[in-house]
Amino acid sequence: MNRRDLLRAAGALGAMAALPGGAMAQRNLEGAFPTPTKKYRRITTEEAFATLPQLNGFRDIGKYLDSGSDLSFTQTLLGDSSYARDMTPRLLNLGEGRIKEMDEGGIAMQVLSLTSPGVQMFSPDTAVAIARESNDILAEAIRKYPTRFAGLGAMAPHDPKRGPAEMERAIKQLGLNGFIVNSHTDGGYLDEQRFWPILEAAEALDRPIYIHPRSLPETSLAPFRPYGLGGASWGYAVETGTHGMRLLFSGVFDRFPKLKIILGHMGEGIPYWVYRFDHMYNTAKRNWGTGSLKEAPSFYLKRNMMITTSGMFSEPVLKYCMEVVGVDNILFAADYPYQDNREASAFMDAAKISEADRIKMYSGNAERVFHLKV
Amino acid sequence: MNRRDLLRAAGALGAMAALPGGAMAQRNLEGAFPTPTKKYRRITTEEAFATLPQLNGFRDIGKYLDSGSDLSFTQTLLGDSSYARDMTPRLLNLGEGRIKEMDEGGIAMQVLSLTSPGVQMFSPDTAVAIARESNDILAEAIRKYPTRFAGLGAMAPHDPKRGPAEMERAIKQLGLNGFIVNSHTDGGYLDEQRFWPILEAAEALDRPIYIHPRSLPETSLAPFRPYGLGGASWGYAVETGTHGMRLLFSGVFDRFPKLKIILGHMGEGIPYWVYRFDHMYNTAKRNWGTGSLKEAPSFYLKRNMMITTSGMFSEPVLKYCMEVVGVDNILFAADYPYQDNREASAFMDAAKISEADRIKMYSGNAERVFHLKV
């Protein structure tokens, strides 16, 4: 797909959405969902978009890399499968086509983030440039639709000077609401000291970092590769959950006590393990003198992390998480366009929970952590 | 530690347990637990033991391997830390010392298995020999204490002839109750065709395979290594959960429909992901034509897998699992001697569940799947 094709794809969304059996048909295969009521301000918080600079970067990287799970995903978006013909224009659309789908799903506002793996496959120079261009495109969309869009700024985590500088620009000049990092960067994780400038900037700017999945580093991927398990059915959660666990165990939350990290997919499995990892942390500390955290790891999960419902529309999981991490730490999210807005809303509308709790997850918690206008 | 030291350690347990501040002191640091009532037949199902042939094998392998997480664990058991002085004699004890601790925790019966990584670090020849010797030792303990012990047979998964032969001997001649496999063998997983003879034998013998954790393959371990996360606080679950997911997605349960696989630690995270992995399996099938299972992956989780409470004494997790995998698929387990029998019983005694459900998990389900005398 060349630049002209991309532009054509971007322009085509309106037409595709209007065609019977076009872009919408695939989504209807999920089955019918009840029409969302109008009584809630539903804010979704892990909602993907792409920009032409990013897709051009993906196209260029395909010329000199010849394998890799993330590469495969990005090349799929550039291809001409029916999946790409559906998905890529919707990712690129930051206007009426997207808003029409939000309305169908009862979504008042999307907190947008550059689709995975963001700029993290690119060299620092390219990553810095594409993050900047993409943040400008995002800010322009928010200026045009200030009641419908908010957004997380992209940055190059592997540039310890220009990464934090772009974070400051994103908040102070562009008015964005937080940051997006797509898990590891060249096999490095944010607990490592070389990335602390990113954590320091987020804390200083009082905005959260959303850690979105990408593939495990290729060097670790062998056991996860069969049956497509390296992706959204398992491996993404292993990668991103591991990232979260490293942050919890590393002491970065003692160093940056006001830092907020958000994990999608109901916390990438971490909440399931609260009992065990605290127990094992304490056992190791007692037996071997390891561990120098001021508190047990679960303390930081509750103080410094939030989780979202993206792609996990399961009431048993929701209730479990409300019990172990608390309703104030749970944000509503759909994962548009990869998941269905209407299913997300139908799930949260139907959950047997109190109205006060539902409103916190739909809007109150997001308004607070992202500093959104109420 | 030479063979004489090991024998001395094995003999020392009685004395250590009787000493104030000896082997018991460390366990008391966990805090006091209520004395278990006598009203239940509590059967624990992931209870470790070691044999001298196995420990000698660990000692020998330490001579020619010089790194590796599992190696580090096995060498710890052979060392003279206070941890090893407590743990190794308890692992070796298949008599009164162990039974005394079972009584303290209200445990009627332990289903024993050779401690991780079993025989799977050894070459096939050595693994076959040590599995056979260890199964004989296990069978002898069961003959001596038939109301207190049952056991899972070890075998060499990497020997496609002698592995299944030992499985047949373990059931038909020794009267054992199932099998133990410690996750990967040389980076290979049981879904791979070379291991199908193991699955075929288990199905034919109508006994379950318990897949116990070990470390991820060293080649995949980099992201998990910091802060001890490669072990029981995270990496073991990633490894063993991945093993389970591979089985669910591979189609082996269509090929071996009566095969039963048991996963400890409340299913190694898999139950948390039921909604998402079914959804992703179905999405991939629709978009890309992948996937040839007769049913959705979660169908096999409920039909072909069981989970245990080993080391996961969390009521919210228990209730979540009762809802998503069903009480008939949950077995009680402590993970002795690594975890505390008394804590395990106190947790299950106190859980706010029906008496009928508690009894199923304490004994009924284990009696059924392991063919135990009622």
XYZ file of C-alpha atoms in Angstrom:
748
model
C 0.000 0.000 0.000
C 1.603 3.278 -1.048
C 0.884 6.711 0.334
C -1.821 7.381 -2.222
C -3.535 4.108 -1.340
C -3.395 5.018 2.295
C -4.946 8.381 1.630
C -7.621 6.723 -0.453
C -8.261 4.252 2.376
C -8.538 7.114 4.839
C -11.036 8.862 2.643
C -13.025 5.722 1.989
C -14.368 5.176 5.463
C -17.465 7.296 5.060
C -18.463 5.426 1.927
C -17.699 1.998 3.394
C -19.707 2.619 6.534
C -22.695 3.643 4.441
C -22.612 0.560 2.234
C -24.920 -2.272 3.240
C -22.718 -5.275 3.925
C -19.619 -3.092 3.949
C -17.509 -2.240 6.936
C -20.353 -2.857 9.334
C -21.222 -6.361 8.196
C -18.333 -8.056 9.885
C -19.155 -6.467 13.171
C -22.741 -7.617 12.932
C -21.530 -11.224 12.894
C -20.900 -10.781 16.615
C -24.642 -10.882 17.074
C -27.118 -8.215 18.014
C -26.571 -6.150 21.121
C -29.234 -4.099 22.868
C -29.280 -0.405 22.011
C -27.379 1.384 24.755
C -29.440 3.622 26.984
C -28.735 7.347 26.920
C -28.449 7.629 30.685
C -24.653 7.262 31.011
C -21.677 9.278 29.846
C -19.666 6.344 28.543
C -15.968 7.121 28.158
C -13.852 4.429 26.510
C -10.179 4.589 27.352
C -8.208 2.182 25.129
C -9.341 3.256 21.691
C -6.944 2.932 18.818
C -6.216 5.198 15.903
C -3.505 5.260 13.262
C -1.924 8.119 11.362
C -0.441 8.220 7.899
C 3.045 8.997 9.268
C 2.777 5.869 11.415
C 1.489 3.654 8.588
C 4.223 4.972 6.320
C 6.704 4.059 9.031
C 5.231 0.552 9.153
C 5.546 0.318 5.374
C 9.195 1.388 5.471
C 10.111 -0.993 8.271
C 8.663 -3.846 6.247
C 11.453 -3.252 3.758
C 14.299 -4.135 6.071
C 12.771 -6.425 8.708
C 11.608 -9.783 7.434
C 10.091 -11.458 10.447
C 8.490 -10.712 13.773
C 5.010 -10.874 15.241
C 4.547 -7.117 15.519
C 5.875 -6.691 12.003
C 3.351 -9.228 10.806
C 0.533 -7.285 12.477
C 1.630 -3.968 11.010
C 2.001 -5.426 7.524
C -1.482 -6.875 7.827
C -2.858 -3.363 8.372
C -1.126 -2.303 5.130
C -2.371 -5.281 3.139
C -5.554 -5.836 1.190
C -7.258 -8.565 3.192
C -10.912 -7.991 4.017
C -9.692 -7.491 7.593
C -7.405 -4.630 6.532
C -10.025 -3.119 4.247
C -12.316 -2.981 7.260
C -9.844 -2.065 9.994
C -7.309 0.335 8.494
C -9.745 3.014 7.364
C -11.459 2.898 10.729
C -8.113 3.336 12.477
C -7.299 6.329 10.315
C -10.680 7.966 10.746
C -10.766 10.656 13.428
C -14.000 12.213 12.223
C -17.605 11.451 11.427
C -17.156 7.759 10.589
C -15.692 7.046 13.998
C -18.265 9.223 15.754
C -21.096 7.406 13.985
C -19.841 4.118 15.410
C -19.426 5.690 18.838
C -23.044 6.846 18.677
C -24.192 3.349 17.720
C -22.419 2.008 20.782
C -23.567 4.782 23.100
C -19.998 6.040 23.554
C -19.832 9.705 24.576
C -16.062 10.035 24.408
C -13.049 8.035 23.279
C -9.641 8.457 24.891
C -7.549 7.799 21.792
C -4.120 6.204 21.514
C -1.865 5.451 18.569
C -2.326 1.812 17.634
C 0.170 -0.802 18.792
C 3.145 -0.976 18.620
C 2.956 2.802 18.343
C 6.378 4.161 17.463
C 8.364 1.531 19.350
C 9.533 -0.485 16.346
C 11.245 2.590 14.951
C 14.714 3.984 15.627
C 14.717 6.835 18.167
C 14.980 9.519 15.467
C 12.065 8.134 13.476
C 10.064 7.401 16.616
C 10.470 10.960 17.872
C 9.337 12.398 14.537
C 6.344 10.096 14.087
C 5.227 10.549 17.695
C 5.305 14.307 17.216
C 3.393 14.257 13.930
C 0.860 11.796 15.319
C 0.319 13.829 18.476
C -0.357 16.883 16.338
C -2.945 14.962 14.301
C -4.535 13.711 17.524
C -4.653 17.194 19.054
C -6.255 18.557 15.896
C -9.010 15.926 16.077
C -9.630 16.789 19.735
C -9.808 20.502 18.885
C -12.396 19.686 16.250
C -14.443 17.362 18.489
C -13.625 18.428 22.059
C -16.629 16.706 23.601
C -16.042 13.403 21.786
C -12.305 12.819 21.846
C -9.503 12.969 24.373
C -6.121 11.387 23.808
C -2.897 9.881 25.055
C 0.358 11.230 23.708
C 2.860 8.974 21.970
C 6.554 9.341 22.686
C 9.836 7.519 22.074
C 10.601 5.715 25.344
C 14.044 4.917 23.967
C 15.002 8.574 23.714
C 15.683 9.740 27.267
C 15.775 13.442 26.275
C 13.303 13.865 23.438
C 10.832 11.301 24.869
C 10.132 13.322 28.026
C 10.260 16.575 26.034
C 7.441 15.329 23.795
C 5.490 14.260 26.887
C 5.705 17.810 28.215
C 4.644 19.247 24.859
C 1.752 16.786 24.663
C 0.289 17.943 27.967
C 1.279 21.598 28.195
C 0.947 22.637 24.557
C -1.415 20.114 23.004
C -3.642 19.537 26.033
C -3.522 15.755 25.805
C -4.520 13.600 28.746
C -1.847 10.985 29.354
C 0.624 8.768 27.524
C 0.703 5.502 25.625
C 3.543 2.981 25.726
C 3.229 -0.340 23.916
C 5.024 -2.538 26.414
C 8.662 -3.366 25.738
C 10.975 -1.251 23.604
C 13.719 -3.363 22.017
C 13.219 -5.865 24.844
C 13.516 -3.191 27.548
C 10.873 -2.482 30.201
C 10.004 0.750 31.995
C 11.357 -0.447 35.354
C 14.884 -0.227 33.897
C 16.776 2.867 34.947
C 17.299 4.047 31.384
C 13.513 4.584 31.146
C 13.109 6.432 34.435
C 13.006 9.847 32.700
C 9.710 8.698 31.144
C 8.290 7.738 34.542
C 9.583 10.922 36.115
C 7.966 13.071 33.421
C 4.600 11.316 33.764
C 4.620 11.838 37.517
C 5.665 15.461 37.206
C 2.966 16.136 34.611
C 0.379 14.279 36.743
C -0.826 12.155 33.854
C -1.019 8.336 33.578
C 0.920 6.040 31.274
C -1.237 3.420 29.574
C 0.829 0.291 28.906
C -0.750 -1.345 25.889
C 0.144 -4.853 24.666
C 2.529 -5.740 21.938
C 4.168 -9.068 21.147
C 6.731 -10.582 23.499
C 10.302 -9.961 22.317
C 11.015 -12.361 19.440
C 13.841 -13.941 21.424
C 11.359 -15.112 24.085
C 8.508 -16.083 21.821
C 9.131 -19.758 20.973
C 6.794 -21.394 23.548
C 3.982 -18.959 22.711
C 4.142 -19.149 18.929
C 1.986 -22.197 18.052
C -1.743 -21.818 17.367
C -1.468 -18.019 17.271
C -1.018 -17.920 21.055
C 1.593 -15.173 20.798
C -1.189 -12.639 20.174
C -4.379 -11.437 21.809
C -5.501 -14.834 23.080
C -2.510 -15.215 25.427
C 0.929 -13.820 24.561
C -0.018 -10.127 24.627
C -1.235 -10.600 28.183
C 1.930 -12.444 29.184
C 4.053 -9.624 27.784
C 2.053 -6.766 29.250
C 1.340 -8.509 32.545
C 5.061 -9.164 32.889
C 5.686 -5.472 32.273
C 3.238 -4.600 35.048
C 4.726 -7.163 37.436
C 8.214 -5.796 36.847
C 6.980 -2.323 37.757
C 5.251 -3.621 40.907
C 8.321 -5.526 42.110
C 11.019 -3.059 41.058
C 10.463 -0.271 43.545
C 9.704 2.395 40.913
C 6.524 3.215 42.818
C 8.566 3.972 45.927
C 10.703 6.265 43.775
C 7.740 7.798 41.903
C 4.908 7.479 44.421
C 2.373 9.503 42.435
C 2.966 7.716 39.131
C -0.155 6.117 37.621
C 0.101 3.162 35.247
C -2.961 1.839 33.411
C -3.228 -1.731 32.146
C -5.968 -2.888 29.800
C -7.655 -6.276 29.514
C -8.614 -6.250 33.192
C -5.053 -5.789 34.330
C -3.437 -8.322 31.987
C -3.960 -11.143 34.487
C -2.198 -9.457 37.401
C -5.298 -9.148 39.642
C -5.759 -12.941 39.520
C -2.413 -13.393 41.263
C -2.591 -10.839 44.077
C -2.711 -13.402 46.867
C 0.129 -15.477 45.448
C 2.605 -12.787 44.488
C 2.320 -11.037 47.829
C 2.778 -14.386 49.560
C 5.799 -15.282 47.431
C 7.330 -11.838 47.813
C 7.045 -12.126 51.603
C 8.309 -15.722 51.642
C 11.380 -14.827 49.588
C 12.050 -11.802 51.759
C 11.899 -13.925 54.904
C 13.954 -16.837 53.542
C 16.494 -15.032 51.393
C 16.426 -11.391 52.403
C 15.375 -10.343 48.891
C 12.951 -7.508 48.209
C 13.312 -3.918 49.327
C 9.842 -2.523 48.674
C 8.348 -0.319 51.366
C 5.043 -2.193 51.016
C 3.788 -5.494 49.608
C 3.477 -5.524 45.789
C -0.337 -5.469 45.911
C -0.195 -2.126 47.738
C 1.226 -0.527 44.610
C -1.284 -2.311 42.374
C -4.027 -0.496 44.273
C -2.240 2.830 44.725
C -0.395 3.221 41.426
C -2.239 1.152 38.856
C -5.618 1.197 37.208
C -7.112 -1.419 34.908
C -9.611 -1.229 32.065
C -12.296 -3.482 30.622
C -10.862 -3.428 27.087
C -11.684 -6.668 25.296
C -12.726 -8.356 28.559
C -16.466 -8.101 28.621
C -16.918 -10.671 31.350
C -19.047 -9.977 34.392
C -17.337 -12.589 36.618
C -13.963 -10.965 35.898
C -15.406 -7.491 36.525
C -16.823 -8.494 39.891
C -13.631 -10.282 40.869
C -11.609 -7.155 40.070
C -14.013 -4.848 41.894
C -13.352 -7.021 44.941
C -9.554 -7.241 44.734
C -8.445 -3.928 43.170
C -11.492 -1.780 43.941
C -14.010 -0.020 41.739
C -12.060 3.258 41.856
C -9.258 1.565 39.913
C -11.363 0.267 37.015
C -11.969 2.188 33.794
C -14.369 1.377 30.988
C -12.766 0.622 27.606
C -13.800 -1.091 24.390
C -10.601 -1.398 22.302
C -12.138 0.105 19.194
C -11.912 -0.757 16.326
C -10.597 -4.200 17.259
C -13.572 -4.813 19.576
C -17.211 -3.827 19.344
C -18.394 -0.640 21.083
C -21.902 -2.041 21.344
C -20.771 -5.226 23.046
C -18.700 -3.193 25.515
C -21.672 -1.017 26.454
C -24.097 -3.938 26.584
C -21.753 -5.740 28.961
C -21.362 -2.820 31.356
C -25.044 -1.816 31.139
C -26.110 -5.336 32.117
C -23.590 -5.973 34.913
C -25.324 -6.594 38.225
C -23.559 -3.833 40.126
C -24.687 -0.612 41.763
C -25.426 2.444 39.631
C -22.815 4.392 41.586
C -20.154 1.817 40.705
C -21.226 1.697 37.057
C -20.966 5.484 36.762
C -17.501 5.478 38.327
C -16.272 2.989 35.746
C -18.110 4.593 32.820
C -16.958 8.141 33.500
C -15.983 9.233 37.004
C -12.668 7.429 37.219
C -11.679 8.468 33.682
C -12.620 12.101 34.316
C -10.378 12.059 37.385
C -7.273 10.296 36.080
C -7.264 11.902 32.621
C -8.313 15.375 33.880
C -11.297 15.450 31.527
C -13.868 18.216 31.571
C -16.947 17.000 33.445
C 25.776 -32.857 49.831
C 26.874 -36.457 49.291
C 24.745 -39.557 49.554
C 25.592 -40.035 53.212
C 24.573 -36.452 53.976
C 21.330 -36.957 52.139
C 20.591 -40.094 54.110
C 21.416 -38.252 57.301
C 19.116 -35.403 56.250
C 16.355 -37.889 55.530
C 16.775 -39.453 58.921
C 16.918 -36.125 60.691
C 13.376 -35.021 60.085
C 11.902 -36.651 63.163
C 14.456 -34.968 65.391
C 14.134 -31.569 63.684
C 10.368 -31.537 63.901
C 10.582 -32.259 67.617
C 13.086 -29.476 68.336
C 11.624 -26.180 69.525
C 12.566 -23.549 66.980
C 13.616 -26.239 64.499
C 11.846 -27.171 61.305
C 8.510 -25.901 62.552
C 9.617 -22.400 63.544
C 9.735 -21.052 60.035
C 6.249 -22.222 59.314
C 4.957 -20.549 62.445
C 6.088 -17.203 61.042
C 3.098 -17.461 58.730
C 0.907 -16.734 61.725
C -1.491 -18.911 63.616
C -4.244 -20.743 61.796
C -7.354 -22.194 63.422
C -7.181 -25.901 64.233
C -8.924 -27.691 61.370
C -12.189 -29.391 62.266
C -12.385 -33.164 62.015
C -15.530 -33.143 59.925
C -13.934 -33.339 56.451
C -11.824 -35.873 54.615
C -9.279 -33.418 53.279
C -7.297 -34.773 50.331
C -4.444 -32.584 49.074
C -3.435 -33.233 45.510
C -0.204 -31.353 44.678
C 2.066 -32.540 47.452
C 5.744 -32.864 46.772
C 8.260 -35.468 47.791
C 11.827 -36.179 46.760
C 13.797 -39.403 46.593
C 17.489 -40.032 47.034
C 17.854 -41.202 43.424
C 16.330 -37.892 42.309
C 18.504 -35.766 44.617
C 21.573 -37.687 43.506
C 20.559 -36.925 39.940
C 20.273 -33.241 40.830
C 23.722 -33.393 42.423
C 25.215 -34.996 39.323
C 23.610 -32.550 36.917
C 25.111 -29.703 38.940
C 28.498 -30.943 37.821
C 28.001 -30.281 34.133
C 25.323 -27.551 33.955
C 26.401 -24.189 35.288
C 23.311 -22.028 34.971
C 19.565 -22.224 34.743
C 16.643 -21.411 37.016
C 15.615 -25.013 37.599
C 19.221 -25.952 38.221
C 19.445 -23.171 40.784
C 16.360 -24.517 42.561
C 17.646 -28.087 42.632
C 21.059 -27.017 43.902
C 19.354 -25.025 46.641
C 17.690 -28.223 47.855
C 21.155 -29.833 48.054
C 22.740 -26.880 49.862
C 22.989 -26.032 53.524
C 20.856 -22.898 53.771
C 18.293 -22.828 56.568
C 15.710 -23.199 53.780
C 17.303 -26.449 52.580
C 17.794 -27.747 56.103
C 14.073 -27.273 56.622
C 12.759 -28.314 53.213
C 14.894 -31.185 51.961
C 14.287 -33.550 54.884
C 10.574 -32.859 54.671
C 10.602 -33.643 50.955
C 12.405 -36.917 51.594
C 10.164 -37.987 54.463
C 7.391 -40.371 53.444
C 6.641 -41.522 56.969
C 5.719 -40.310 60.404
C 7.245 -36.814 60.103
C 5.094 -36.010 57.106
C 2.026 -37.610 58.636
C 2.459 -35.553 61.795
C 2.331 -32.379 59.715
C -0.670 -33.686 57.803
C -2.438 -34.276 61.128
C -1.618 -30.751 62.271
C -3.216 -29.424 59.110
C -6.198 -31.779 59.197
C -5.076 -33.508 55.993
C -6.434 -37.045 55.671
C -4.541 -37.982 52.523
C -1.817 -36.556 50.293
C -1.642 -37.346 46.586
C 2.136 -37.286 46.254
C 4.259 -36.277 43.301
C 8.002 -36.145 42.730
C 9.137 -32.572 43.262
C 9.728 -30.279 40.301
C 11.334 -30.554 37.817
C 10.899 -34.273 38.442
C 13.091 -36.215 36.055
C 12.815 -33.767 33.177
C 16.272 -32.232 33.453
C 17.852 -35.641 32.944
C 18.716 -37.482 29.739
C 16.088 -40.063 28.750
C 18.151 -42.987 30.090
C 18.673 -41.347 33.467
C 15.107 -40.033 33.583
C 13.679 -43.499 32.919
C 15.806 -45.040 35.666
C 15.106 -42.354 38.276
C 11.376 -42.310 37.502
C 11.251 -46.063 37.994
C 13.181 -46.021 41.257
C 11.147 -43.089 42.556
C 7.842 -44.716 41.639
C 8.920 -47.822 43.554
C 9.718 -45.708 46.619
C 6.366 -43.946 46.293
C 4.466 -47.226 45.942
C 6.212 -48.595 49.010
C 5.128 -45.570 51.076
C 1.559 -46.017 49.881
C 1.635 -49.715 50.764
C 2.793 -48.739 54.257
C 0.223 -45.942 54.711
C -2.615 -46.816 52.339
C -5.125 -44.514 54.016
C -2.773 -41.532 54.120
C -0.953 -41.505 50.788
C -1.823 -41.857 47.133
C 0.530 -40.857 44.347
C 1.233 -39.760 40.800
C 3.751 -41.702 38.773
C 6.789 -40.023 37.267
C 7.888 -40.892 33.759
C 10.265 -39.639 31.074
C 8.071 -37.670 28.643
C 11.038 -37.555 26.272
C 11.157 -41.322 25.899
C 8.240 -42.260 23.648
C 8.580 -45.997 24.407
C 9.775 -46.295 27.983
C 7.755 -43.265 29.183
C 4.378 -44.869 28.396
C 5.669 -48.261 29.569
C 6.434 -46.798 32.985
C 2.989 -45.189 33.047
C 1.402 -48.600 32.523
C 3.569 -50.147 35.212
C 2.748 -47.297 37.607
C -0.984 -47.931 37.352
C -1.265 -51.654 36.695
C 1.555 -52.956 38.878
C 2.152 -50.238 41.464
C -1.445 -49.081 41.840
C -0.618 -45.371 41.500
C -3.313 -42.833 40.728
C -2.150 -40.619 37.871
C 0.944 -38.962 36.447
C 3.125 -35.946 37.024
C 4.780 -33.884 34.301
C 6.693 -30.716 35.176
C 5.719 -28.612 32.179
C 8.190 -28.410 29.304
C 10.815 -31.040 28.553
C 13.818 -29.524 26.789
C 11.530 -26.723 25.605
C 8.925 -29.166 24.235
C 5.260 -29.219 25.249
C 2.806 -32.110 25.409
C 0.733 -30.841 22.475
C 3.651 -31.726 20.170
C 3.160 -34.970 18.291
C 6.321 -36.527 19.708
C 4.621 -36.489 23.143
C 1.299 -37.963 22.028
C 2.243 -41.452 23.269
C 2.181 -39.975 26.790
C -1.283 -38.500 26.256
C -2.511 -41.706 24.634
C -1.290 -43.805 27.560
C -2.925 -41.528 30.137
C -6.234 -41.704 28.327
C -6.027 -45.472 27.875
C -5.189 -45.952 31.566
C -7.980 -43.547 32.591
C -5.734 -41.513 34.875
C -5.008 -37.752 34.823
C -1.735 -36.002 34.090
C -0.901 -33.244 36.560
C 1.141 -30.541 34.831
C 3.241 -28.953 37.552
C 5.254 -25.748 37.074
C 8.906 -25.470 36.281
C 10.869 -22.524 34.962
C 10.302 -21.223 31.449
C 12.928 -22.474 28.994
C 16.112 -20.484 29.605
C 16.002 -19.161 26.045
C 12.682 -17.398 26.763
C 13.413 -16.219 30.275
C 14.987 -12.767 29.817
C 11.911 -10.565 30.414
C 10.912 -12.631 33.465
C 14.281 -12.803 35.198
C 14.477 -9.541 37.217
C 13.220 -9.404 40.816
C 12.865 -13.191 40.953
C 9.799 -13.027 38.700
C 10.858 -16.167 36.824
C 9.680 -18.286 39.747
C 6.554 -18.833 41.815
C 5.425 -15.212 41.843
C 4.898 -15.077 38.060
C 7.093 -17.061 35.642
C 6.015 -20.531 36.757
C 2.429 -19.554 36.012
C 3.353 -18.140 32.615
C 5.166 -21.361 31.720
C 2.498 -23.743 32.965
C -0.431 -21.628 31.807
C 1.152 -21.517 28.366
C 1.425 -25.306 28.441
C -2.277 -25.534 29.261
C -3.239 -23.038 26.571
C -1.268 -24.970 23.968
C -3.169 -28.111 24.897
C -6.526 -26.291 24.719
C -5.798 -24.776 21.299
C -3.962 -27.703 19.712
C -6.797 -30.140 19.198
C -5.307 -32.882 21.402
C -8.605 -33.043 23.279
C -10.420 -33.815 20.045
C -7.895 -36.599 19.464
C -7.916 -37.821 23.094
C -11.402 -36.843 24.269
C -11.206 -38.624 27.623
C -7.795 -37.248 28.580
C -7.751 -35.341 31.892
C -5.120 -32.688 32.575
C -4.805 -31.084 36.011
C -3.302 -27.643 36.547
C -2.401 -26.292 39.978
C -2.460 -22.719 41.272
C -6.091 -22.270 40.285
C -5.457 -23.173 36.690
C -2.259 -21.117 36.228
C -4.258 -18.058 35.190
C -6.183 -19.725 32.370
C -9.646 -19.358 33.984
C -9.198 -15.568 34.101
C -9.023 -15.485 30.309
C -11.938 -17.716 29.291
C -14.017 -14.922 27.787
C -11.106 -13.436 25.861
C -9.499 -16.544 24.432
C -12.799 -17.929 23.177
C -13.564 -14.551 21.629
C -10.130 -14.316 19.995
C -10.259 -17.911 18.780
C -13.617 -17.236 17.139
C -12.511 -13.898 15.702
C -9.392 -15.417 14.138
C -11.407 -18.303 12.756
C -13.884 -15.921 11.145
C -11.281 -13.492 9.780
C -8.484 -15.826 8.803
C -9.940 -19.316 8.697
C -7.567 -20.499 11.424
C -8.560 -22.979 14.099
C -9.898 -26.463 13.562
C -11.205 -27.373 17.009
C -14.585 -29.071 17.159
C -15.582 -26.754 20.012
C -14.462 -23.436 21.514
C -11.313 -23.707 23.661
C -13.248 -23.172 26.915
C -15.273 -26.321 26.187
C -12.118 -28.387 26.649
C -11.127 -26.454 29.754
C -14.349 -27.647 31.354
C -14.378 -31.159 29.885
C -10.706 -32.113 29.942
C -9.061 -30.030 32.635
C -9.263 -29.707 36.375
C -7.599 -27.108 38.566
C -6.361 -27.173 42.152
C -6.060 -24.680 44.998
C -2.319 -25.270 45.506
C -0.677 -22.109 46.807
C -3.751 -19.997 45.947
C -5.636 -19.682 49.186
C -7.815 -16.820 47.990
C -11.579 -16.916 48.398
C -12.280 -14.404 45.581
C -10.279 -16.589 43.161
C -12.048 -19.726 44.406
C -15.489 -18.218 43.887
C -14.531 -16.867 40.481
C -13.346 -20.318 39.407
C -16.416 -22.060 40.780
C -18.418 -19.757 38.505
C -16.379 -20.124 35.313
C -15.006 -23.690 35.403
C -17.458 -25.279 37.846
C -17.021 -26.829 41.285
C -16.689 -30.334 39.837
C -13.408 -29.273 38.216
C -11.718 -27.930 41.358
C -9.510 -30.025 43.645
C -8.111 -29.113 47.030
C -4.301 -28.925 47.254
C -1.759 -27.352 49.585
C 1.623 -27.731 47.818
C 3.352 -29.261 50.829
C 6.068 -28.695 51.969
C 6.408 -25.412 50.072
C 3.087 -24.156 51.432
C 1.408 -24.596 54.791
C -1.159 -27.404 55.241
C -2.845 -25.463 58.010
C -3.300 -22.358 55.915
C -4.756 -24.456 53.084
C -7.321 -26.057 55.389
C -8.149 -22.797 57.168
C -8.807 -21.172 53.792
C -11.139 -23.889 52.541
C -12.864 -24.338 55.915
C -13.682 -20.617 56.049
C -14.787 -20.127 52.438
C -18.395 -18.941 52.233
C -19.610 -21.761 50.005
C -22.068 -24.613 50.455
C -21.039 -27.681 52.432
C -21.767 -29.830 49.383
C -19.352 -27.790 47.285
C -16.681 -27.833 50.001
C -16.866 -31.617 50.259
C -16.577 -32.003 46.479
C -13.372 -29.985 46.478
C -11.976 -31.539 49.645
C -12.540 -35.135 48.641
C -15.276 -36.057 46.156
C -13.599 -34.764 43.025
C -10.228 -36.252 44.002
C -11.775 -39.633 44.824
C -13.355 -39.659 41.374
C -10.480 -38.517 39.180
C -7.718 -40.423 41.027
C -9.842 -43.553 41.621
C -9.247 -43.378 45.368
C -10.930 -45.711 47.830
C -13.836 -43.874 49.462
